[in-house]
Amino acid sequence: MEFSVFFNKKKEKFYFKIHLNSNQTIMRQKIVAGNWKMNLTKEEAQSLTSEIVGINNDELGTNQQDVKLILCPPFIHISTIKSLFKSTKNIYLGAQNIASQDKGAYTGEISAEMLSSYQVEYVIIGHSERRQYFEETNQEIAQKIDLTLSKNMLPIFCCGETLELRKKGNHIDFIKNQISESLFHLSNSDFEKVVIAYEPIWAIGTGKTASSQQAQEMHAEIRKHIASKFGQQIADQTSILYGGSCKPNNAKEIFACPDVDGGLIGGAALKSRDFVEIAKSF
Ligand code: 13P
């Protein structure tokens, strides 16, 4: 049996994974992360956070403490919502993006150092909306991964294919290439800090979710690909989340897949009840 404990720079316990080799039972960190995208005013963000913290404390509290919730608001709400977490243990703060440069004359950008100074713990990197609308490349995403890790924050790396690629049967190779080009330069110890989110583009915001078979197939392929580079043990410990129209009514089926370790949630993360119900779906 092996235990891995990671510490952030304040030496607080950061995350914890258990790997039982003897009987092939593997427990990975379960995560439900809410990507709020470009939504909510300050007041709306405050209400949503307070509601999530309240429902979480009442309902997830004791028996589901092993599920981590990560709230990823727009940058401008980060300090406001962090102050509402209070002493809640299983809720973490994430950002939706990060600059690919360290610092300097990049008007409008937000650096890793700035996010870290606000105690941001996770950063979503390479979301398909950033790839599509802001033309982020796998190489730029690799730089963002490095900057995030350099400030002791944990990347949530997004990958996902278009419907066109899936129809042509190229979806698996495409995802493998996204992963290789943005993550395979990492050391084993850095890769262990990465969370992967598989988000098929055709399922994002469309109400059309991947079937559990499609999700399981891709998650298993992703894990195999990770194992080919970083070894089976690290692959077995990596949390791989599903994203794309994940809702309370389909989360249970998707989370039951052996290689799905949680979700990256868009629309349903804007409703406190829906978000917590999804987190209760393991
Ligand atoms: P939806 O849940 O709204 O489909 O969004 C998924 C997503 O893009 C999360 O990052």
Coordinates of C-alpha atoms and ligand atoms in Angstrom, one line a residue:
M1 CA 0.0 0.0 0.0
E2 CA 1.4 3.4 -0.9
F3 CA 0.3 6.8 0.3
S4 CA 1.2 10.1 -1.5
V5 CA 0.9 13.3 0.4
F6 CA 1.6 16.6 -1.3
F7 CA 2.2 19.9 0.5
N8 CA 1.7 23.4 -0.8
K9 CA 4.2 26.2 0.0
K10 CA 2.6 26.9 3.3
K11 CA 3.3 23.3 4.2
E12 CA -0.5 22.5 4.5
K13 CA -1.5 19.1 3.3
F14 CA -2.6 19.7 -0.3
Y15 CA -3.9 16.5 -1.7
F16 CA -3.8 12.9 -0.9
K17 CA -4.0 9.8 -3.0
I18 CA -4.1 6.2 -1.9
H19 CA -2.9 3.4 -4.1
L20 CA -3.4 -0.2 -3.0
N21 CA -1.2 -2.5 -5.1
S22 CA -2.0 -5.7 -3.4
N23 CA -5.5 -6.3 -4.5
Q24 CA -5.8 -4.0 -7.5
T25 CA -8.1 -1.6 -5.6
I26 CA -7.2 1.9 -6.6
M27 CA -8.7 4.9 -5.0
R28 CA -8.1 8.1 -6.8
Q29 CA -9.0 11.6 -5.6
K30 CA -12.6 12.3 -6.6
I31 CA -13.1 15.9 -7.8
V32 CA -16.1 18.0 -8.9
A33 CA -15.0 21.3 -10.3
G34 CA -17.2 24.2 -11.3
N35 CA -16.1 26.3 -14.2
W36 CA -18.3 29.4 -14.0
K37 CA -16.9 30.8 -17.3
M38 CA -17.8 34.5 -17.9
N39 CA -20.9 34.5 -15.7
L40 CA -22.2 36.1 -12.5
T41 CA -21.9 39.6 -10.9
K42 CA -20.2 40.0 -7.6
E43 CA -23.5 39.6 -5.7
E44 CA -24.5 36.6 -7.6
A45 CA -21.0 35.0 -7.1
Q46 CA -21.3 35.6 -3.4
S47 CA -24.8 34.1 -3.1
L48 CA -23.8 31.0 -5.2
T49 CA -20.7 30.4 -3.0
S50 CA -22.5 30.9 0.3
E51 CA -25.2 28.4 -0.9
I52 CA -22.7 25.8 -2.1
V53 CA -20.7 26.1 1.2
G54 CA -24.0 25.8 3.2
I55 CA -25.4 22.8 1.3
N56 CA -21.9 21.1 1.2
N57 CA -21.5 21.5 5.0
D58 CA -25.0 20.0 5.6
E59 CA -25.0 17.2 3.1
L60 CA -21.6 16.3 2.0
G61 CA -19.9 16.8 5.3
T62 CA -19.1 13.5 6.9
N63 CA -19.8 10.6 4.5
Q64 CA -18.5 12.3 1.3
Q65 CA -15.5 14.1 2.6
D66 CA -13.4 12.3 0.1
V67 CA -14.9 14.4 -2.7
K68 CA -13.1 17.7 -3.4
L69 CA -15.1 20.6 -4.7
I70 CA -13.2 23.2 -6.7
L71 CA -14.9 26.6 -7.5
C72 CA -13.4 28.4 -10.5
P73 CA -14.9 31.9 -10.7
P74 CA -13.9 34.7 -13.1
F75 CA -10.6 36.3 -11.8
I76 CA -12.4 39.3 -10.5
H77 CA -14.4 37.3 -7.9
I78 CA -11.5 35.3 -6.6
S79 CA -10.8 37.1 -3.4
T80 CA -14.5 37.7 -2.7
I81 CA -15.4 34.1 -2.8
K82 CA -12.3 32.8 -1.1
S83 CA -13.4 34.7 2.0
L84 CA -16.7 32.8 2.1
F85 CA -15.1 29.4 2.3
K86 CA -14.5 29.9 6.0
S87 CA -13.3 26.7 7.6
T88 CA -14.9 24.4 5.0
K89 CA -12.3 21.6 4.4
N90 CA -13.2 20.1 1.0
I91 CA -13.8 23.3 -1.1
Y92 CA -10.9 24.7 -3.1
L93 CA -10.3 27.7 -5.2
G94 CA -9.5 27.6 -8.9
A95 CA -8.8 30.0 -11.7
Q96 CA -10.0 29.6 -15.3
N97 CA -6.8 30.6 -17.0
I98 CA -3.4 32.0 -16.5
A99 CA -1.0 34.1 -18.6
S100 CA 1.7 32.2 -20.6
Q101 CA 4.3 34.9 -19.6
D102 CA 5.9 35.3 -16.3
K103 CA 5.3 39.1 -15.9
G104 CA 5.6 42.4 -17.7
A105 CA 3.9 44.4 -20.4
Y106 CA 1.0 42.1 -21.2
T107 CA -2.1 44.3 -20.7
G108 CA -5.0 42.5 -19.3
E109 CA -3.3 39.3 -18.4
I110 CA -3.1 37.7 -14.9
S111 CA 0.1 35.9 -13.9
A112 CA 0.8 32.7 -11.9
E113 CA 2.5 34.8 -9.2
M114 CA -0.6 37.0 -8.8
L115 CA -3.0 34.0 -8.6
S116 CA -0.7 32.3 -6.1
S117 CA -0.7 35.5 -3.9
Y118 CA -4.5 35.1 -3.7
Q119 CA -4.1 31.5 -2.5
V120 CA -5.5 30.0 -5.7
E121 CA -5.0 26.3 -5.6
Y122 CA -6.0 25.0 -9.0
V123 CA -5.8 26.5 -12.5
I124 CA -7.9 25.3 -15.5
I125 CA -5.5 25.3 -18.5
G126 CA -6.3 24.7 -22.1
H127 CA -10.0 24.8 -22.0
S128 CA -11.5 24.3 -25.5
E129 CA -13.0 27.8 -25.4
R130 CA -9.5 29.2 -24.9
R131 CA -8.1 27.1 -27.7
Q132 CA -11.0 28.0 -30.0
Y133 CA -11.5 31.7 -29.3
F134 CA -8.0 32.7 -28.2
E135 CA -6.1 30.4 -30.4
E136 CA -4.1 28.8 -27.6
T137 CA -1.7 26.1 -28.9
N138 CA -0.5 23.0 -27.2
Q139 CA 2.9 24.7 -26.8
E140 CA 1.4 27.8 -25.1
I141 CA -0.6 25.5 -22.9
A142 CA 2.7 23.7 -21.9
Q143 CA 4.1 27.1 -20.8
K144 CA 1.0 27.7 -18.7
I145 CA 1.3 24.3 -17.1
D146 CA 5.0 25.1 -16.2
L147 CA 4.2 28.5 -14.7
T148 CA 1.3 27.1 -12.7
L149 CA 3.4 24.3 -11.2
S150 CA 6.3 26.8 -10.6
K151 CA 4.0 28.7 -8.1
N152 CA 2.8 25.5 -6.4
M153 CA -0.6 25.5 -7.9
L154 CA -2.2 22.5 -9.5
P155 CA -3.2 22.4 -13.2
I156 CA -6.5 21.1 -14.4
F157 CA -5.5 20.3 -18.0
C158 CA -8.4 20.2 -20.5
C159 CA -8.4 18.1 -23.7
G160 CA -11.2 17.3 -26.1
E161 CA -12.1 16.7 -29.7
T162 CA -14.6 18.2 -32.2
L163 CA -17.5 16.2 -33.6
E164 CA -15.8 16.2 -36.9
L165 CA -12.7 14.5 -35.6
R166 CA -14.8 11.9 -33.8
K167 CA -16.8 11.2 -36.9
K168 CA -13.5 10.6 -38.8
G169 CA -12.4 8.2 -36.1
N170 CA -9.4 10.5 -35.2
H171 CA -10.5 11.5 -31.8
I172 CA -8.2 9.2 -29.7
D173 CA -5.0 10.2 -31.6
F174 CA -6.0 13.8 -31.3
I175 CA -6.4 13.7 -27.5
K176 CA -3.2 11.7 -27.1
N177 CA -1.4 14.4 -29.1
Q178 CA -2.8 17.2 -27.0
I179 CA -1.6 15.4 -23.9
S180 CA 1.9 14.6 -25.3
E181 CA 2.5 18.1 -26.6
S182 CA 1.5 19.9 -23.4
L183 CA 2.3 17.5 -20.6
F184 CA 5.0 14.9 -21.6
H185 CA 7.9 17.3 -20.9
L186 CA 7.0 17.2 -17.2
S187 CA 9.0 15.2 -14.6
N188 CA 7.1 12.3 -12.9
S189 CA 6.8 14.4 -9.7
D190 CA 5.3 17.3 -11.6
F191 CA 3.0 15.2 -13.6
E192 CA 1.6 13.7 -10.4
K193 CA 0.1 17.1 -9.6
V194 CA -1.9 17.4 -12.8
V195 CA -5.6 16.7 -13.0
I196 CA -6.9 15.9 -16.5
A197 CA -10.3 17.0 -17.8
Y198 CA -11.7 15.3 -20.9
E199 CA -14.3 17.5 -22.4
P200 CA -15.6 16.6 -25.9
I201 CA -16.2 19.9 -27.5
W202 CA -19.5 18.6 -29.1
A203 CA -20.9 18.0 -25.5
I204 CA -20.0 21.4 -24.0
G205 CA -23.0 23.6 -23.4
T206 CA -25.1 21.5 -25.9
G207 CA -27.1 19.4 -23.6
K208 CA -25.7 16.4 -25.5
T209 CA -23.5 14.5 -23.1
A210 CA -21.1 11.7 -24.1
S211 CA -22.5 8.3 -23.3
S212 CA -20.9 6.5 -20.4
Q213 CA -19.3 4.1 -22.9
Q214 CA -17.8 7.0 -24.9
A215 CA -16.5 8.6 -21.7
Q216 CA -15.1 5.3 -20.3
E217 CA -13.4 4.5 -23.6
M218 CA -11.6 7.9 -23.8
H219 CA -10.7 8.0 -20.1
A220 CA -9.2 4.5 -20.4
E221 CA -7.2 5.6 -23.5
I222 CA -6.0 8.7 -21.7
R223 CA -4.8 6.6 -18.7
K224 CA -3.1 4.1 -21.0
H225 CA -1.3 7.0 -22.7
I226 CA -0.2 8.5 -19.4
A227 CA 1.1 5.0 -18.4
S228 CA 3.2 4.8 -21.6
K229 CA 5.1 7.8 -20.5
F230 CA 5.0 8.1 -16.7
G231 CA 4.3 4.4 -15.7
Q232 CA 1.3 2.5 -14.6
Q233 CA 1.4 3.6 -11.0
I234 CA 1.2 7.3 -11.8
A235 CA -1.4 6.7 -14.4
D236 CA -3.5 4.8 -11.9
Q237 CA -3.3 7.7 -9.5
T238 CA -4.2 10.5 -11.9
S239 CA -7.7 11.9 -11.6
I240 CA -9.4 12.2 -14.9
L241 CA -12.6 14.3 -15.0
Y242 CA -15.3 14.3 -17.5
G243 CA -16.8 17.6 -18.8
G244 CA -19.7 18.4 -21.2
S245 CA -23.3 18.8 -20.2
C246 CA -22.8 16.9 -17.0
K247 CA -25.9 17.4 -14.8
P248 CA -27.5 15.8 -11.7
N249 CA -29.5 13.4 -14.0
N250 CA -26.5 11.9 -15.8
A251 CA -23.6 12.3 -13.3
K252 CA -24.2 9.0 -11.5
E253 CA -24.0 7.0 -14.7
I254 CA -20.9 8.8 -15.9
F255 CA -19.1 8.7 -12.5
A256 CA -19.8 5.0 -12.2
C257 CA -17.3 4.4 -15.1
P258 CA -14.1 2.9 -13.7
D259 CA -11.8 5.5 -15.2
V260 CA -14.0 8.6 -14.5
D261 CA -12.9 10.3 -11.3
G262 CA -15.4 13.2 -11.3
G263 CA -16.5 16.1 -13.4
L264 CA -15.6 19.6 -14.7
I265 CA -19.0 21.3 -14.7
G266 CA -20.1 24.4 -16.6
G267 CA -23.8 25.3 -16.7
A268 CA -24.9 23.1 -13.8
A269 CA -22.1 24.7 -11.6
L270 CA -24.1 27.9 -11.6
K271 CA -26.9 26.3 -9.6
S272 CA -25.9 25.5 -6.1
R273 CA -28.3 22.6 -5.7
D274 CA -27.3 21.0 -9.0
F275 CA -23.6 21.4 -8.3
V276 CA -23.8 19.7 -4.9
E277 CA -26.1 17.0 -6.3
I278 CA -23.4 16.2 -8.9
A279 CA -20.8 16.0 -6.2
K280 CA -23.1 13.5 -4.4
S281 CA -23.2 11.3 -7.5
F282 CA -20.3 9.0 -6.8
Ligands
13P1 P1 -21.2 22.5 -19.7 O1 -21.3 21.7 -18.4 O2 -22.0 23.8 -19.6 O3 -21.5 21.7 -20.9 O4 -19.7 23.0 -19.7 C1 -18.7 22.1 -19.6 C2 -17.4 22.9 -19.5 O5 -17.0 23.4 -20.5 C3 -16.7 22.9 -18.2 O6 -15.4 23.4 -18.4

